[in-house]
JSON list of C-alpha atoms in Angstrom, two decimals:
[
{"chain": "A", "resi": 1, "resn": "UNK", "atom": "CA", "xyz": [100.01, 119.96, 65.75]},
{"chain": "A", "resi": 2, "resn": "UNK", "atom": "CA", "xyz": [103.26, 117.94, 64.78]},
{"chain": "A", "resi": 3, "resn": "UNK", "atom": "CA", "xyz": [105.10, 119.26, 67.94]},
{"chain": "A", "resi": 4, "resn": "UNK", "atom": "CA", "xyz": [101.97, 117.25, 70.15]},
{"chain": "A", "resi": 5, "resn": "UNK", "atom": "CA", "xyz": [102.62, 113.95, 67.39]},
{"chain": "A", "resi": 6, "resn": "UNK", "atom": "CA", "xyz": [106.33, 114.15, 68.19]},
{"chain": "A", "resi": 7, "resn": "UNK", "atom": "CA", "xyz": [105.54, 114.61, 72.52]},
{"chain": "A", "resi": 8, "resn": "UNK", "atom": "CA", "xyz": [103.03, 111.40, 71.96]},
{"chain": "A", "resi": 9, "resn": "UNK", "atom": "CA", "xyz": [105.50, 109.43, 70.26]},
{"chain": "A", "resi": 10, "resn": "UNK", "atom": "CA", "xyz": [108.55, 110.09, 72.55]},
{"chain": "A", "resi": 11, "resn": "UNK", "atom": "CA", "xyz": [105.77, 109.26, 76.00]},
{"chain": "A", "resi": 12, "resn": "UNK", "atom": "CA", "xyz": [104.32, 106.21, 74.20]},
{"chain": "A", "resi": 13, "resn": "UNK", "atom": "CA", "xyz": [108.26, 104.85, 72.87]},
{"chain": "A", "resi": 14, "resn": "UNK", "atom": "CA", "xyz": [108.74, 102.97, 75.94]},
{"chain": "A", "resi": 15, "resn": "UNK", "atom": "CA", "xyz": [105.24, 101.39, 75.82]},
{"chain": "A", "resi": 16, "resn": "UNK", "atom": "CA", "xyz": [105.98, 100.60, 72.20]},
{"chain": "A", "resi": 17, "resn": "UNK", "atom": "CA", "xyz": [109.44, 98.80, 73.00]},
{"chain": "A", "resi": 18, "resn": "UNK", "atom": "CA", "xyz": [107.95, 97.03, 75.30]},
{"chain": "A", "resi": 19, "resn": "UNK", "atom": "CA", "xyz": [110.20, 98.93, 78.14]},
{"chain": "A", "resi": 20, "resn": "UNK", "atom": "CA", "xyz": [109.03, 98.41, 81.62]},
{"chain": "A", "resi": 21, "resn": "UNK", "atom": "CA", "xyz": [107.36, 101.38, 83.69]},
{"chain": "A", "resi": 22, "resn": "UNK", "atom": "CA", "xyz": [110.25, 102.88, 85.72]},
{"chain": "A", "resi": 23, "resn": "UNK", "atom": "CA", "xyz": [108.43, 103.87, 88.46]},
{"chain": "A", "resi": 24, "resn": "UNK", "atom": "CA", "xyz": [107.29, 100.77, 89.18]},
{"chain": "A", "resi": 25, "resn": "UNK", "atom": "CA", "xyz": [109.08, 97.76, 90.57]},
{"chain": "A", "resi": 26, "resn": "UNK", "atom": "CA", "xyz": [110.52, 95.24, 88.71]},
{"chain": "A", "resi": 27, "resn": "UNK", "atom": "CA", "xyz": [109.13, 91.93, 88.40]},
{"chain": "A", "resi": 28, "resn": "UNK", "atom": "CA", "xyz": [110.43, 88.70, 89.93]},
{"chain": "A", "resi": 29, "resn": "UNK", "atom": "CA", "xyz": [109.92, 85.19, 89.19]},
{"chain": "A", "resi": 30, "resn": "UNK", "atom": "CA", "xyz": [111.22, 84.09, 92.16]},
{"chain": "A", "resi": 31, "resn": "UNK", "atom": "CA", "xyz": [109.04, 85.07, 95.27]},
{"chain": "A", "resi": 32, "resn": "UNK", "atom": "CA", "xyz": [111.99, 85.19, 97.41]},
{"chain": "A", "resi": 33, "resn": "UNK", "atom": "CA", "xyz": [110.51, 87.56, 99.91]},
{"chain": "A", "resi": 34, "resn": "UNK", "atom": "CA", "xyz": [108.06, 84.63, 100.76]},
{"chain": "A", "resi": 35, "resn": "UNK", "atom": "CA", "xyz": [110.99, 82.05, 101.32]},
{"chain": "A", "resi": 36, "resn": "UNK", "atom": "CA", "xyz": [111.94, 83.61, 105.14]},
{"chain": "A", "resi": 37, "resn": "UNK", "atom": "CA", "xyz": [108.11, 82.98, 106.12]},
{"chain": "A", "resi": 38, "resn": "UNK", "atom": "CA", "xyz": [108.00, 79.09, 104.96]},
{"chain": "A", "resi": 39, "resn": "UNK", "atom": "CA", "xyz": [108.65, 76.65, 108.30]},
{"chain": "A", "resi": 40, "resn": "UNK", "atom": "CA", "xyz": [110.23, 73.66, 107.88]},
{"chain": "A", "resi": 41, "resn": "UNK", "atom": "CA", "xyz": [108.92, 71.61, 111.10]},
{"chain": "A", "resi": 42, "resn": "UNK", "atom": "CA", "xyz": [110.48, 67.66, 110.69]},
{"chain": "A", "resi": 43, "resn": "UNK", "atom": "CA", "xyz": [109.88, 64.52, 109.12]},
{"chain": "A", "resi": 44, "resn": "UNK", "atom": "CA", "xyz": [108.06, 61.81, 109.92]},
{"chain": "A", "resi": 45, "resn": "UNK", "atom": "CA", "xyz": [110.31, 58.42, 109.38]},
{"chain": "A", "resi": 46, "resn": "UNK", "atom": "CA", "xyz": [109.11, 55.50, 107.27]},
{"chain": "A", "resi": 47, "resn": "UNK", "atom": "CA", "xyz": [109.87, 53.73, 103.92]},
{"chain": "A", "resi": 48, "resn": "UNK", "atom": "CA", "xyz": [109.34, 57.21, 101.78]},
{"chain": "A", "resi": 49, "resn": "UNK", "atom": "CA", "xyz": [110.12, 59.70, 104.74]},
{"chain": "A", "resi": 50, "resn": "UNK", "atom": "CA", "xyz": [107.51, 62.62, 104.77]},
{"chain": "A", "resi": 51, "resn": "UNK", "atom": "CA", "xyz": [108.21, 66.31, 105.17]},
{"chain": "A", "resi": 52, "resn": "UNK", "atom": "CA", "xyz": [106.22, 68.65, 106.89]},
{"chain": "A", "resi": 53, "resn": "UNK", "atom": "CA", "xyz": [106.50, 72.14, 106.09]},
{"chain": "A", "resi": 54, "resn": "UNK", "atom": "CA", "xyz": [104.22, 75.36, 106.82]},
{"chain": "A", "resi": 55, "resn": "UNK", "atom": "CA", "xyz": [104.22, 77.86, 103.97]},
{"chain": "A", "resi": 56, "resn": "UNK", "atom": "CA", "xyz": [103.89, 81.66, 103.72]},
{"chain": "A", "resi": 57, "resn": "UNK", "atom": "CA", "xyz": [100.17, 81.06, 103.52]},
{"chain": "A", "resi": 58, "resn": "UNK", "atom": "CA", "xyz": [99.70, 79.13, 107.09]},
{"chain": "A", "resi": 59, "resn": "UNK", "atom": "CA", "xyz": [99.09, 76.20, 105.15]},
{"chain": "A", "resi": 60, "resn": "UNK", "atom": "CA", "xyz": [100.66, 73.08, 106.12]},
{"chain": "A", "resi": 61, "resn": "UNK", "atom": "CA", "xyz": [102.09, 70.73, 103.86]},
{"chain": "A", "resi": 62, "resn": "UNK", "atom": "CA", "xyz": [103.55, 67.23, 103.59]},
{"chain": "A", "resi": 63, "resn": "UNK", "atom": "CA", "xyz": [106.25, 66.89, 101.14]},
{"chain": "A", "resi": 64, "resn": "UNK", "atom": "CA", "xyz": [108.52, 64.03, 99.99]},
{"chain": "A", "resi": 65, "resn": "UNK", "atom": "CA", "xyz": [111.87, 63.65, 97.71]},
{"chain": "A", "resi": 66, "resn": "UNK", "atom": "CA", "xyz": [111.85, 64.99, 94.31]},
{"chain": "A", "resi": 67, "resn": "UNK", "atom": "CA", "xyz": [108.13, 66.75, 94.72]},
{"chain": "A", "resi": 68, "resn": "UNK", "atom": "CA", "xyz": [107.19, 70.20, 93.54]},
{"chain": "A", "resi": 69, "resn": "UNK", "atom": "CA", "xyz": [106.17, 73.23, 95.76]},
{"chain": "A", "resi": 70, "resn": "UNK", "atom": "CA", "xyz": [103.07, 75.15, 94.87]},
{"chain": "A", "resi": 71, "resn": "UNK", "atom": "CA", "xyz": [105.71, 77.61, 93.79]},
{"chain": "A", "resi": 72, "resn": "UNK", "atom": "CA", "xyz": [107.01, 75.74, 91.21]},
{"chain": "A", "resi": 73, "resn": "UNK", "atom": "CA", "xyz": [110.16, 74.32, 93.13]},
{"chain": "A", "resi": 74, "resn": "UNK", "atom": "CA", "xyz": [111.48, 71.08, 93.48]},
{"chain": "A", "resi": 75, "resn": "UNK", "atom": "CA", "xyz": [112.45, 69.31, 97.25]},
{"chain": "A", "resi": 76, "resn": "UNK", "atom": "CA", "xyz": [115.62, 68.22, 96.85]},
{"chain": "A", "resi": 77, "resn": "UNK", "atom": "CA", "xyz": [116.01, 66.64, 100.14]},
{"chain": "A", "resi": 78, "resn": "UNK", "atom": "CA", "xyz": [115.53, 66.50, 104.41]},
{"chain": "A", "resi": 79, "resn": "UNK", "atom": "CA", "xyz": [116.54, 65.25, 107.56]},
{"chain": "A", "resi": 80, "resn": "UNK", "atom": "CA", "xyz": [115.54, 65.55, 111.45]},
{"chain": "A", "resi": 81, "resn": "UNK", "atom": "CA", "xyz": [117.70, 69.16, 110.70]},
{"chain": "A", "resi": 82, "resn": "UNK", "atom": "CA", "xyz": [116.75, 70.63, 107.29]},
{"chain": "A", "resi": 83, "resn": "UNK", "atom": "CA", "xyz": [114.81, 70.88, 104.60]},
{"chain": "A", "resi": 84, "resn": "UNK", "atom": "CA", "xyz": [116.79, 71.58, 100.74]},
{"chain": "A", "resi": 85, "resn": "UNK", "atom": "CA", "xyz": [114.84, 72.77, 97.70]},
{"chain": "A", "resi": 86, "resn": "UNK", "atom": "CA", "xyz": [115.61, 74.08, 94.57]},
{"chain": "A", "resi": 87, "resn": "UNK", "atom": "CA", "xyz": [114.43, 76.97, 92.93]},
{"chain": "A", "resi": 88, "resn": "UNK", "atom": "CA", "xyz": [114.59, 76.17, 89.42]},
{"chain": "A", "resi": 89, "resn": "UNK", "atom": "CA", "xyz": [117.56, 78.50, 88.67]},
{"chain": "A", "resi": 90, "resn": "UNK", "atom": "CA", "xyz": [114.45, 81.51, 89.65]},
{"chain": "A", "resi": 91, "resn": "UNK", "atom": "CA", "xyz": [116.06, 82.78, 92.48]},
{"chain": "A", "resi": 92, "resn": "UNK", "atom": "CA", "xyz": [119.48, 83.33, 94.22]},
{"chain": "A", "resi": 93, "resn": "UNK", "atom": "CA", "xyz": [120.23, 81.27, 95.37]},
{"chain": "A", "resi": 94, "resn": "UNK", "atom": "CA", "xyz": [119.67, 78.07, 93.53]},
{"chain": "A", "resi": 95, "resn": "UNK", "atom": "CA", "xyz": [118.98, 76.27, 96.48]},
{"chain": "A", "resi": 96, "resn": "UNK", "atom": "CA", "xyz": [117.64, 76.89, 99.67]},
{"chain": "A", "resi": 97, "resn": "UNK", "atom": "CA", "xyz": [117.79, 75.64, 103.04]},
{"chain": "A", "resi": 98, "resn": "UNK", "atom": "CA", "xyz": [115.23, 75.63, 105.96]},
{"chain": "A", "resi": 99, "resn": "UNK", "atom": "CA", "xyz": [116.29, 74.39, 109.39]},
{"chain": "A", "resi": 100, "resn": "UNK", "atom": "CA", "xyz": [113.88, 72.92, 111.08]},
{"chain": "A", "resi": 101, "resn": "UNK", "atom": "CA", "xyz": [112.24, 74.88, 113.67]},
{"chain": "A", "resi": 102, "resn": "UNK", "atom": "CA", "xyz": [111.10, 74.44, 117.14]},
{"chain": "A", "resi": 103, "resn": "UNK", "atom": "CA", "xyz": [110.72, 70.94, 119.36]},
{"chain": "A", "resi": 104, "resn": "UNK", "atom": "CA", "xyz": [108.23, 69.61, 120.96]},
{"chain": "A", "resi": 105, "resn": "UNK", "atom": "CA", "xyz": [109.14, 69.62, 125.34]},
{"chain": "A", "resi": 106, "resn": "UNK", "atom": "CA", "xyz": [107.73, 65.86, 124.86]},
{"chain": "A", "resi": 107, "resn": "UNK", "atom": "CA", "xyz": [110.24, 65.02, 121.69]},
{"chain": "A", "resi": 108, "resn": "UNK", "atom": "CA", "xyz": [112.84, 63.02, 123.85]},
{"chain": "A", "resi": 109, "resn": "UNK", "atom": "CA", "xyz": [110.32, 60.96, 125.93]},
{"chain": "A", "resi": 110, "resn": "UNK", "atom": "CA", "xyz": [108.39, 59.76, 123.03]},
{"chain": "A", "resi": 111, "resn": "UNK", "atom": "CA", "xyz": [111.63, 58.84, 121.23]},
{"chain": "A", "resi": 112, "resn": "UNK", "atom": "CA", "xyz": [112.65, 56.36, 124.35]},
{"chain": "A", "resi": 113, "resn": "UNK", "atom": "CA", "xyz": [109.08, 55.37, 124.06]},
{"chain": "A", "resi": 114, "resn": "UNK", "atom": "CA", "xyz": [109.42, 54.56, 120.58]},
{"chain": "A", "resi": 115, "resn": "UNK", "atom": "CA", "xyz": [112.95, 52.86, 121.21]},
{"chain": "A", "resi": 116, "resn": "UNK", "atom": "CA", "xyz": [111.29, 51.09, 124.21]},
{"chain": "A", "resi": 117, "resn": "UNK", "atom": "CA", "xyz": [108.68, 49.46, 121.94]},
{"chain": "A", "resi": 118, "resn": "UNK", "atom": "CA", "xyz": [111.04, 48.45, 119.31]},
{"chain": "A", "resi": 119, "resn": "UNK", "atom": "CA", "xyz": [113.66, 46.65, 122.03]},
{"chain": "A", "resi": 120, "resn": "UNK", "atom": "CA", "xyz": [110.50, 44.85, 123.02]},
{"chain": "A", "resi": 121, "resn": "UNK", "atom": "CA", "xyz": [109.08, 43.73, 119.72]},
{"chain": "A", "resi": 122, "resn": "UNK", "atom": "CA", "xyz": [113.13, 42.39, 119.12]},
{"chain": "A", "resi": 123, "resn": "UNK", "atom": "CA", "xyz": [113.19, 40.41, 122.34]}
]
C-alpha cells in the first residue's frame, strides 16, 4: 500500500511542480512558424502611407506606422521594398522583415500615368 503512495507521488511530482509534460512540445509565445506565410504586398502613398499585408490566415490587412498586428506586434515601418515589425522581444528575432512580394505587369505604366497627371496639374 505505501509502495503504490510513493509510485503516485513520484508520477504526479512533475504535475505538482508545475513541470511541463515532456512528451509534448514546448510552448511558444511567439508564432514564428506563421511569420514565413504573412505577405507583405506595398503601400499605397499619401499623407499617413498605408500598408498592405496578407497574413497566415488569407486575410488582408491595411496597416500603418506604429500599429499593432493581431498577433500582438508592433509595425515599425515600410517602403515600396519592405515591411519592419517588431515582435515584442517574443521571438528571435526582435524584428522582422518582409520584402514585398510580387508586381503587378501594369505597375510601370500606371506610374507614368500617375507622373503624367501630376506634370499636367503643375503646368
Amino acid at each position: 500500500m505505501r509502495g503504490r503512495r510513493i509510485g503516485w507521488l513520484l508520477i504526479s511530482l512533475p504535475l505538482l511542480l508545475g513541470m511541463r509534460d515532456p512528451f509534448q512540445p514546448p510552448l511558444s509565445n511567439c508564432p514564428n512558424g506563421k511569420t514565413g506565410e504573412w505577405r507583405y504586398s506595398g503601400v499605397v502613398s499619401g499623407k499617413r502611407p498605408l500598408g498592405i499585408i496578407r497574413d497566415a490566415n488569407g486575410r488582408w490587412l491595411r496597416v500603418r506606422d506604429g500599429e499593432t498586428l493581431p498577433t500582438g506586434w508592433r509595425v515599425l515601418a515600410f517602403n515600396e521594398k519592405e515591411l519592419v515589425i517588431d515582435t515584442l522581444a517574443a521571438c528571435e528575432p526582435q524584428h522582422w522583415r518582409w520584402p514585398r512580394e510580387g508586381t503587378t505587369k501594369n505597375e510601370n505604366r500606371d506610374r507614368r500615368a500617375i507622373t503624367d497627371l501630376h506634370a499636367a496639374a503643375d503646368g
